[in-house]
XYZ file of C-alpha atoms in Angstrom:
579
model
C -36.786 -22.339 5.516
C -40.124 -22.668 7.242
C -42.696 -24.089 5.053
C -46.270 -22.885 6.123
C -44.798 -19.041 5.750
C -43.438 -16.891 3.769
C -40.815 -13.663 4.081
C -40.898 -11.527 0.916
C -38.500 -8.303 -0.015
C -38.686 -5.907 -2.771
C -35.357 -3.956 -2.873
C -34.708 -1.077 -5.177
C -33.848 2.498 -4.713
C -36.424 5.503 -3.583
C -38.431 6.391 -6.915
C -38.747 2.442 -8.180
C -41.732 1.498 -6.810
C -40.555 -0.345 -4.218
C -43.182 0.273 -1.195
C -46.389 0.035 -4.327
C -45.087 -3.135 -5.223
C -44.690 -4.693 -1.583
C -48.487 -3.469 -0.797
C -49.499 -4.958 -3.732
C -48.190 -8.478 -2.826
C -49.546 -7.801 1.062
C -53.085 -6.930 -0.603
C -52.936 -10.677 -2.407
C -51.751 -12.295 0.962
C -54.735 -10.223 3.236
C -57.509 -11.130 0.298
C -56.427 -14.288 0.401
C -57.119 -15.027 4.300
C -53.722 -14.962 5.584
C -52.208 -12.824 8.422
C -49.359 -10.016 7.346
C -46.635 -8.240 8.650
C -44.880 -5.527 6.827
C -41.586 -3.858 7.383
C -40.721 -0.866 5.529
C -36.681 0.218 5.101
C -36.557 3.602 3.036
C -34.286 6.579 2.752
C -34.920 10.106 3.661
C -34.965 11.146 -0.113
C -36.762 11.477 -3.096
C -35.011 9.269 -5.510
C -31.968 6.932 -5.156
C -30.229 5.327 -2.601
C -31.580 2.065 -1.195
C -35.110 0.941 -0.116
C -36.689 -2.411 0.777
C -40.013 -3.400 1.660
C -40.735 -7.027 3.274
C -43.519 -8.878 3.479
C -44.055 -12.037 6.030
C -47.519 -13.991 5.690
C -48.646 -17.143 7.147
C -52.216 -18.992 7.896
C -51.288 -17.953 11.342
C -50.871 -14.790 13.146
C -47.608 -13.211 12.280
C -46.869 -10.569 14.880
C -43.305 -8.989 13.477
C -41.727 -8.627 10.108
C -39.706 -12.127 11.032
C -36.308 -13.470 10.266
C -35.072 -15.023 7.622
C -35.836 -14.352 3.883
C -37.316 -16.420 1.090
C -38.046 -14.625 -2.281
C -35.971 -11.157 -3.073
C -37.570 -9.228 -5.823
C -34.661 -7.207 -6.872
C -35.302 -4.313 -8.694
C -31.883 -3.016 -9.568
C -28.164 -4.999 -9.475
C -27.353 -3.021 -6.032
C -30.542 -4.499 -4.318
C -29.589 -8.002 -5.754
C -26.333 -7.953 -4.517
C -26.901 -6.317 -1.166
C -29.660 -8.703 -0.228
C -27.904 -11.628 -1.006
C -24.467 -10.877 0.569
C -24.349 -13.143 3.801
C -21.927 -10.336 5.497
C -25.253 -8.034 5.131
C -27.974 -7.221 7.553
C -29.577 -4.121 7.603
C -30.635 -3.107 10.213
C -30.455 -7.109 12.014
C -32.938 -7.993 8.161
C -31.503 -11.089 7.266
C -30.102 -12.103 3.883
C -31.528 -14.513 1.120
C -30.793 -18.108 2.179
C -29.311 -20.941 0.034
C -32.966 -21.682 -0.634
C -34.208 -18.377 -1.038
C -35.297 -17.334 -4.613
C -33.594 -14.263 -6.522
C -36.065 -13.008 -8.914
C -34.506 -9.930 -10.926
C -34.611 -8.405 -14.626
C -32.232 -10.166 -17.135
C -30.521 -7.061 -17.956
C -28.494 -7.098 -14.939
C -25.378 -9.349 -15.342
C -21.930 -9.149 -13.904
C -23.390 -9.322 -10.218
C -21.150 -10.662 -7.342
C -22.804 -14.319 -7.338
C -23.526 -15.859 -3.494
C -25.166 -19.601 -2.345
C -28.752 -18.333 -3.908
C -31.092 -19.391 -5.999
C -31.056 -16.670 -9.214
C -34.513 -16.662 -11.362
C -33.044 -14.078 -13.928
C -36.148 -13.175 -15.958
C -37.319 -11.049 -19.067
C -39.236 -8.491 -16.602
C -38.394 -5.601 -18.727
C -39.228 -6.832 -22.328
C -42.379 -8.775 -20.925
C -43.519 -5.334 -19.565
C -42.882 -3.768 -23.014
C -45.081 -5.686 -24.280
C -47.939 -4.610 -22.400
C -47.440 -0.952 -21.847
C -44.917 2.160 -22.306
C -44.687 2.565 -18.383
C -40.957 0.555 -17.461
C -42.369 0.218 -13.710
C -44.601 -2.339 -15.331
C -41.810 -5.082 -14.731
C -42.191 -4.473 -10.831
C -45.872 -6.198 -11.937
C -44.318 -8.876 -14.193
C -42.421 -9.765 -10.957
C -45.166 -9.933 -8.605
C -46.841 -12.199 -10.967
C -43.418 -14.348 -11.300
C -43.200 -14.304 -7.187
C -47.323 -15.495 -6.879
C -46.155 -18.147 -8.764
C -42.951 -19.232 -7.031
C -45.652 -19.793 -4.036
C -48.359 -21.047 -5.874
C -51.037 -18.398 -5.017
C -54.334 -18.018 -6.923
C -53.584 -15.287 -10.000
C -56.917 -14.157 -10.008
C -56.635 -12.471 -6.434
C -53.339 -10.772 -7.937
C -55.729 -10.013 -10.628
C -58.640 -8.254 -8.468
C -56.017 -6.401 -6.506
C -54.090 -4.865 -9.332
C -57.289 -3.696 -10.842
C -58.313 -2.102 -7.178
C -54.640 -0.609 -7.108
C -55.227 1.359 -10.736
C -58.610 2.402 -9.646
C -60.560 3.965 -13.094
C -57.383 4.205 -15.117
C -59.469 1.367 -16.970
C -56.414 0.045 -19.789
C -53.683 0.635 -17.781
C -54.977 -1.797 -14.863
C -55.747 -4.059 -17.758
C -52.112 -3.859 -19.278
C -50.842 -4.503 -15.596
C -53.365 -7.399 -15.330
C -51.742 -8.892 -18.284
C -48.180 -8.221 -17.697
C -48.551 -10.002 -14.288
C -50.114 -13.174 -16.287
C -47.350 -13.318 -18.316
C -44.534 -13.274 -15.495
C -46.857 -15.946 -13.646
C -46.872 -18.315 -16.605
C -43.222 -17.399 -17.511
C -42.057 -18.381 -13.746
C -44.033 -21.467 -14.115
C -42.715 -22.934 -17.606
C -38.954 -22.203 -16.405
C -38.412 -22.270 -12.788
C -39.592 -25.046 -10.036
C -41.883 -23.432 -7.014
C -40.656 -23.212 -3.350
C -41.627 -25.724 -0.877
C -43.924 -23.156 0.705
C -47.681 -23.839 1.193
C -49.861 -21.333 2.591
C -53.252 -22.221 3.857
C -55.370 -19.763 1.718
C -58.968 -19.217 3.277
C -62.059 -17.089 2.480
C -61.194 -15.331 5.828
C -61.477 -11.553 5.968
C -58.804 -9.171 7.401
C -58.262 -5.461 7.209
C -54.881 -4.222 5.980
C -54.443 -1.549 7.806
C -51.295 0.830 9.246
C -50.681 2.248 12.320
C -51.175 5.674 11.301
C -54.723 4.637 9.798
C -55.656 2.575 12.611
C -55.312 5.469 14.800
C -57.120 7.880 12.774
C -59.772 5.472 12.415
C -60.353 5.243 16.165
C -60.253 8.581 16.782
C -63.057 9.245 14.452
C -65.282 5.861 16.256
C -64.082 7.880 19.400
C -65.934 11.176 18.305
C -63.209 13.115 16.369
C -64.345 16.227 14.494
C -61.430 18.167 13.700
C -57.809 17.327 13.226
C -54.980 19.922 13.020
C -51.324 18.788 12.148
C -48.224 20.053 10.201
C -47.041 17.497 8.319
C -43.888 15.389 9.967
C -42.980 11.914 9.306
C -43.743 9.546 10.705
C -46.914 11.436 12.425
C -47.831 12.248 8.982
C -49.659 9.070 8.121
C -52.629 9.639 10.235
C -53.303 13.691 8.402
C -52.984 11.628 5.002
C -55.715 8.924 5.946
C -57.794 11.501 7.876
C -57.490 14.336 5.196
C -58.281 11.235 2.179
C -61.700 10.301 4.173
C -62.424 14.005 5.512
C -65.734 14.070 3.875
C -66.859 10.625 4.484
C -65.916 10.575 8.342
C -67.441 14.535 9.023
C -63.586 15.139 10.158
C -62.188 18.474 9.535
C -58.788 18.611 8.918
C -56.485 21.314 8.828
C -52.525 21.782 8.310
C -51.628 25.325 9.492
C -48.442 26.635 9.353
C -46.464 25.021 11.827
C -47.088 22.654 14.871
C -47.661 25.725 17.462
C -50.352 26.652 15.548
C -51.364 23.268 15.000
C -51.511 22.582 18.824
C -53.287 26.277 19.653
C -55.793 25.575 16.930
C -56.558 21.962 19.103
C -56.716 23.888 22.159
C -59.045 26.475 21.110
C -61.363 23.587 19.565
C -61.342 21.797 22.705
C -62.466 25.000 24.481
C -65.067 25.467 22.710
C -66.503 21.945 22.875
C -65.389 20.246 19.651
C -63.382 16.876 19.639
C -60.592 17.877 18.664
C -56.803 16.576 18.534
C -53.068 17.362 17.037
C -50.415 15.361 16.265
C -46.576 15.418 14.791
C -43.230 13.582 15.672
C -40.377 14.640 18.137
C -39.835 17.557 16.601
C -42.709 19.075 15.825
C -43.673 17.709 19.683
C -41.223 19.933 20.795
C -42.637 23.009 19.388
C -45.663 22.349 20.813
C -44.859 21.631 24.618
C -45.645 25.416 25.770
C -49.085 25.227 24.648
C -49.257 22.029 25.869
C -49.284 23.740 29.359
C -51.644 25.863 28.845
C -54.385 23.341 28.533
C -53.058 21.931 31.486
C -53.241 25.057 33.496
C -56.556 25.765 31.523
C -57.937 22.065 31.745
C -58.729 22.216 28.410
C -59.205 18.534 26.809
C -56.457 17.988 24.565
C -55.241 14.887 22.497
C -51.338 14.745 21.197
C -50.765 12.064 18.602
C -47.064 11.472 18.927
C -45.132 9.514 16.736
C -41.449 9.021 17.137
C -38.480 9.065 15.147
C -34.921 8.839 15.911
C -33.477 12.404 17.569
C -32.578 13.999 18.379
C -33.216 17.339 15.822
C -34.127 16.415 12.522
C -32.363 12.943 13.460
C -33.009 10.161 11.115
C -36.341 11.093 9.695
C -37.602 7.901 7.809
C -35.765 5.855 11.154
C -37.401 4.092 14.341
C -36.425 4.652 18.005
C -38.550 4.997 21.283
C -36.549 7.977 22.352
C -39.250 10.468 23.266
C -40.074 8.837 26.479
C -38.398 11.699 28.948
C -39.568 14.199 26.415
C -43.385 13.719 26.264
C -43.432 12.743 30.449
C -41.663 16.406 30.982
C -43.175 18.584 28.598
C -43.541 21.834 29.324
C -42.748 23.790 32.594
C -44.026 23.562 36.043
C -46.211 20.281 37.527
C -49.477 19.029 36.026
C -51.185 16.095 35.437
C -50.893 14.115 32.111
C -51.953 10.444 30.656
C -49.446 9.192 27.869
C -50.763 5.958 26.173
C -48.424 3.682 24.026
C -49.931 1.574 21.420
C -48.392 -2.217 21.347
C -49.735 -2.896 17.476
C -51.715 -1.612 14.476
C -54.496 -2.641 16.667
C -54.062 -1.562 19.866
C -53.701 2.191 17.663
C -57.374 2.044 17.204
C -58.765 1.465 20.594
C -56.137 3.683 22.223
C -56.822 6.511 20.120
C -60.399 6.831 20.858
C -59.990 6.188 24.699
C -57.828 8.887 24.688
C -60.194 11.331 23.537
C -62.471 10.118 26.226
C -60.024 10.080 28.846
C -58.715 14.156 27.765
C -62.504 14.950 28.316
C -63.119 13.307 31.425
C -60.487 14.480 33.412
C -60.044 17.435 31.501
C -56.164 17.032 31.169
C -53.476 16.477 27.759
C -53.516 13.090 26.955
C -50.646 12.128 24.509
C -50.858 8.941 22.200
C -47.066 7.676 21.670
C -46.260 5.766 18.756
C -43.403 5.426 17.004
C -42.487 4.846 12.921
C -42.599 1.200 13.493
C -46.342 0.955 14.387
C -47.317 4.562 12.419
C -46.278 3.283 8.827
C -46.050 -0.657 8.630
C -49.246 -2.737 7.697
C -50.823 -5.344 9.565
C -53.826 -7.704 8.786
C -56.711 -7.158 11.507
C -59.542 -9.350 11.859
C -62.204 -6.674 12.940
C -62.583 -3.477 14.841
C -65.355 -3.560 17.657
C -66.573 -0.341 16.985
C -69.382 -0.282 19.926
C -67.813 2.767 21.944
C -69.739 5.167 24.283
C -68.581 8.853 23.930
C -68.037 10.083 27.394
C -67.750 13.920 27.345
C -67.076 14.294 31.423
C -68.695 17.143 33.495
C -70.108 19.653 31.029
C -72.241 22.554 32.938
C -76.105 23.300 32.309
C -77.151 26.448 31.384
C -78.290 28.258 34.580
C -75.928 26.621 37.157
C -76.126 29.048 40.138
C -72.856 30.368 41.582
C -70.671 28.682 38.384
C -67.040 28.046 38.840
C -65.236 26.521 36.426
C -62.261 25.975 38.486
C -64.022 24.301 41.698
C -61.931 22.885 44.434
C -63.698 19.306 44.041
C -62.726 15.616 45.532
C -61.413 14.343 42.384
C -59.759 17.483 41.260
C -62.715 17.713 38.439
C -64.985 20.632 37.594
C -67.582 21.438 35.285
C -66.639 22.666 31.978
C -68.717 25.453 30.564
C -68.670 25.008 27.117
C -68.553 29.105 25.310
C -72.093 30.409 24.659
C -73.929 28.356 27.871
C -76.188 31.099 29.087
C -75.581 32.404 32.578
C -71.965 30.730 32.692
C -69.395 33.545 32.130
C -66.175 32.746 33.657
C -62.638 33.705 33.201
C -59.790 31.401 31.206
C -56.568 32.449 31.478
C -53.132 30.723 31.515
C -51.704 32.524 34.668
C -52.543 30.636 38.346
C -56.159 31.718 39.045
C -58.620 30.648 41.476
C -62.088 28.669 41.474
C -63.909 31.209 39.185
C -60.485 31.492 36.630
C -59.592 34.893 38.258
C -55.765 35.549 38.063
C -54.091 35.443 41.993
C -50.906 36.876 40.888
C -51.967 40.512 39.751
C -51.790 42.182 42.699
C -50.028 39.861 44.664
C -49.591 35.866 44.687
C -51.846 34.227 47.227
C -50.079 31.298 48.258
C -52.869 29.654 49.660
C -54.938 29.901 46.434
C -51.906 28.475 44.292
C -51.519 25.977 46.764
C -55.092 24.694 46.198
C -55.299 25.018 42.785
C -52.195 22.946 42.566
C -53.522 19.829 44.756
C -56.875 20.038 42.874
C -54.989 19.496 39.587
C -52.825 16.986 40.675
C -55.864 15.272 41.860
C -57.111 14.612 39.049
C -55.565 11.030 38.311
C -55.909 9.327 41.262
C -59.864 7.869 39.696
C -58.154 7.068 36.567
C -55.113 4.928 38.637
C -57.778 2.740 40.278
C -59.582 2.657 36.898
C -56.772 1.271 34.784
C -57.301 -2.211 33.377
C -54.821 -4.826 33.912
C -51.187 -4.616 32.387
C -51.199 -7.142 29.317
C -49.122 -9.560 29.511
C -47.780 -13.075 27.092
C -46.867 -16.371 28.455
C -46.841 -14.887 32.116
C -48.448 -17.461 34.570
C -45.516 -19.396 34.997
C -42.637 -17.160 34.123
C -39.455 -17.241 35.847
C -38.413 -14.194 34.097
C -39.754 -10.957 33.081
C -39.466 -9.236 29.526
C -40.990 -6.387 30.127
C -41.641 -4.041 26.491
C -43.480 -1.141 25.903
C -44.877 -0.008 22.450
C -44.152 -1.154 19.116
C -41.867 -4.055 20.474
C -44.568 -6.143 21.456
C -44.756 -8.498 18.264
C -40.835 -9.055 18.341
C -40.479 -9.664 22.163
C -43.560 -12.175 22.227
C -41.950 -13.963 19.251
C -38.617 -14.035 21.204
C -40.602 -15.297 24.099
C -41.593 -18.461 21.917
C -38.531 -18.723 20.925
C -36.989 -19.149 24.363
C -40.160 -21.287 25.341
C -39.210 -23.977 22.718
C -35.740 -24.012 24.230
C -36.921 -24.755 28.091
C -36.487 -20.941 29.006
C -39.494 -19.999 31.132
C -39.692 -16.323 29.758
C -42.661 -14.313 29.772
C -43.617 -10.428 28.641
C -44.850 -7.749 30.536
C -46.950 -4.880 27.977
C -46.585 -1.828 29.114
C -48.987 0.442 26.809
C -49.962 3.106 29.638
C -46.258 4.593 30.124
C -47.515 7.212 32.384
C -49.534 6.806 34.811
C -47.790 3.409 35.361
C -50.564 0.678 36.224
C -49.531 -0.112 39.785
C -49.997 -3.701 39.163
C -46.817 -3.836 37.120
C -44.999 -3.670 40.382
C -46.977 -6.964 41.325
C -46.207 -8.282 37.996
C -42.211 -8.263 38.396
C -42.167 -9.154 42.285
C -40.139 -12.762 42.459
C -39.274 -13.286 38.917
C -35.090 -14.335 38.733
C -34.732 -11.734 36.045
C -36.612 -8.791 34.887
C -35.227 -7.929 31.384
C -36.512 -4.594 29.726
C -36.515 -4.280 25.956
C -36.503 -1.073 24.589
C -35.346 1.388 21.541
C -33.673 3.966 22.492
C -29.843 3.979 24.160
C -30.169 5.066 27.830
C -33.319 3.031 28.693
C -35.953 5.560 29.572
C -38.491 3.019 30.679
C -36.313 1.029 32.197
C -35.307 3.847 34.691
C -38.834 4.812 35.146
C -39.316 1.493 36.493
C -36.329 1.439 38.514
C -37.548 4.692 40.169
C -41.354 3.610 40.485
C -40.892 -0.033 41.794
C -37.390 0.077 43.075
C -36.389 -3.348 41.471
C -33.477 -4.287 39.517
C -33.727 -4.612 35.859
C -31.708 -5.802 33.009
C -31.231 -3.430 30.048
C -31.713 -4.938 26.000
C -31.415 -1.503 24.350
C -31.626 -1.261 19.825
C -30.730 2.578 18.421
C -29.492 2.197 14.793
C -32.893 3.335 13.586
C -34.290 0.027 12.818
C -36.726 -2.786 14.832
C -35.413 -5.560 16.939
C -35.528 -8.791 15.419
C -37.154 -11.721 17.346
C -34.545 -14.312 16.518
C -31.307 -11.811 17.489
C -33.508 -10.496 20.308
C -33.819 -14.078 21.620
C -30.117 -14.749 21.845
C -29.742 -11.354 23.665
C -32.274 -12.269 26.070
C -31.002 -15.825 26.416
C -27.533 -14.351 26.947
C -28.797 -11.904 29.559
C -30.389 -14.941 31.867
C -27.455 -16.977 31.492
C -24.941 -14.574 32.659
């Protein structure tokens, strides 16, 4: 057991208030100046099944859900037996160890006992003394959990009052229930040997979906159109709940086809708009994506991956959509693909995506995944200073205006509807510089070639201006561990474990999957081994790297619907290095 961090898991059935209890605990830690990282394991059902929510906290940065388990808060018998059984590790999560504490209601009996510390408490009886809602036993258990690790009760009380908002007496009932649980634990059980250095440091506790939404608002977003689909829904929920505050119009149309076409129309009219979905919904959007590419209308699509194909595992994680995104829609056209590595990255890349879409007049796809979109992290602060760049926009009265003029950089002046004197054609067919269709009477091969070459030149300047690819502990690295998107945290912690063993590993962190930064080839050159880590079966990024940079690579994948865990990943990387 580490003494400077704690890993807590709330387990129970869907409908037991698992996530709500977990978020209260996470907020207590963040309000206490601690770094927090959470993990949500749940099923695609409203009630029943088994779900759990894990919270890891420390006074030092925690970049993943972590290994180990210190406190289990079991809301039913199944959760008590499942998470104490050393033979079960769902998706790689650790069961409770012998030094760990399992807190549960005294009404749970005849359970299979393991070598752990059991804390049987009258959670339900205490809750009944303070209110009528049976779920208040969760609040009692949270109070006991805070006592076990010596957290300040007043902070918990503040969070509970905030959680219940204007519900008045209900909030106070929960505070009293939590306090009795807190006191009961101290009177009857020993504290754990964990010391968390709390402080007055302020952190935001925010999910990836919320962070992407906030970043887009900072980047000038005025309209978001999307049809709900897990895990992309988190950005809709966030923007819709703050639309008046942010000044953003949020629309849920009848399907994803309508959503992307509305976003294309809004952008054509000059409104900064984006849409989003998960893989299945994005599949419906691809024809309109190509239309945006042909018409050179700026467009940002938020694509949050989940395990596929088809409906797949709706509430599980995967990085299986890279090939889909790179090849979406018919024909050749340019696009930019960004993939946040963490919650903070989601903020900065979302706002940058809006600038890039208008600057290059091309679709930009912001690839997230369920892990990033739905888990919460603490972020110290966001830099809100950002210059909105609208790109090349034609002014009224421009003479001999050509919407699709063949320019050196491939980007032409964009005329917003209603600008005096700039009448022009727009069409999803191939067209000339004026937007006139070139295939009505007879296809003009020369004009087709010129228009295609113009569009394909667009990203040359972007590639030259790309920031350096991020790396971690890479200066003296002998072994390159390549990751993209949401695997950053576990890869960095795995690298730390390897370094502790004297293995000089370092990470290359790709958050711009397309076009790939040419500097990646230089970063990979001369390494003893290049090990690509990604959450899909076939190694989609691995194949892209091999084709782009002609490098020999080794591949580690995970495709069971859950995230990598740092300890297990470090063992896999070490095995690859030694074979």
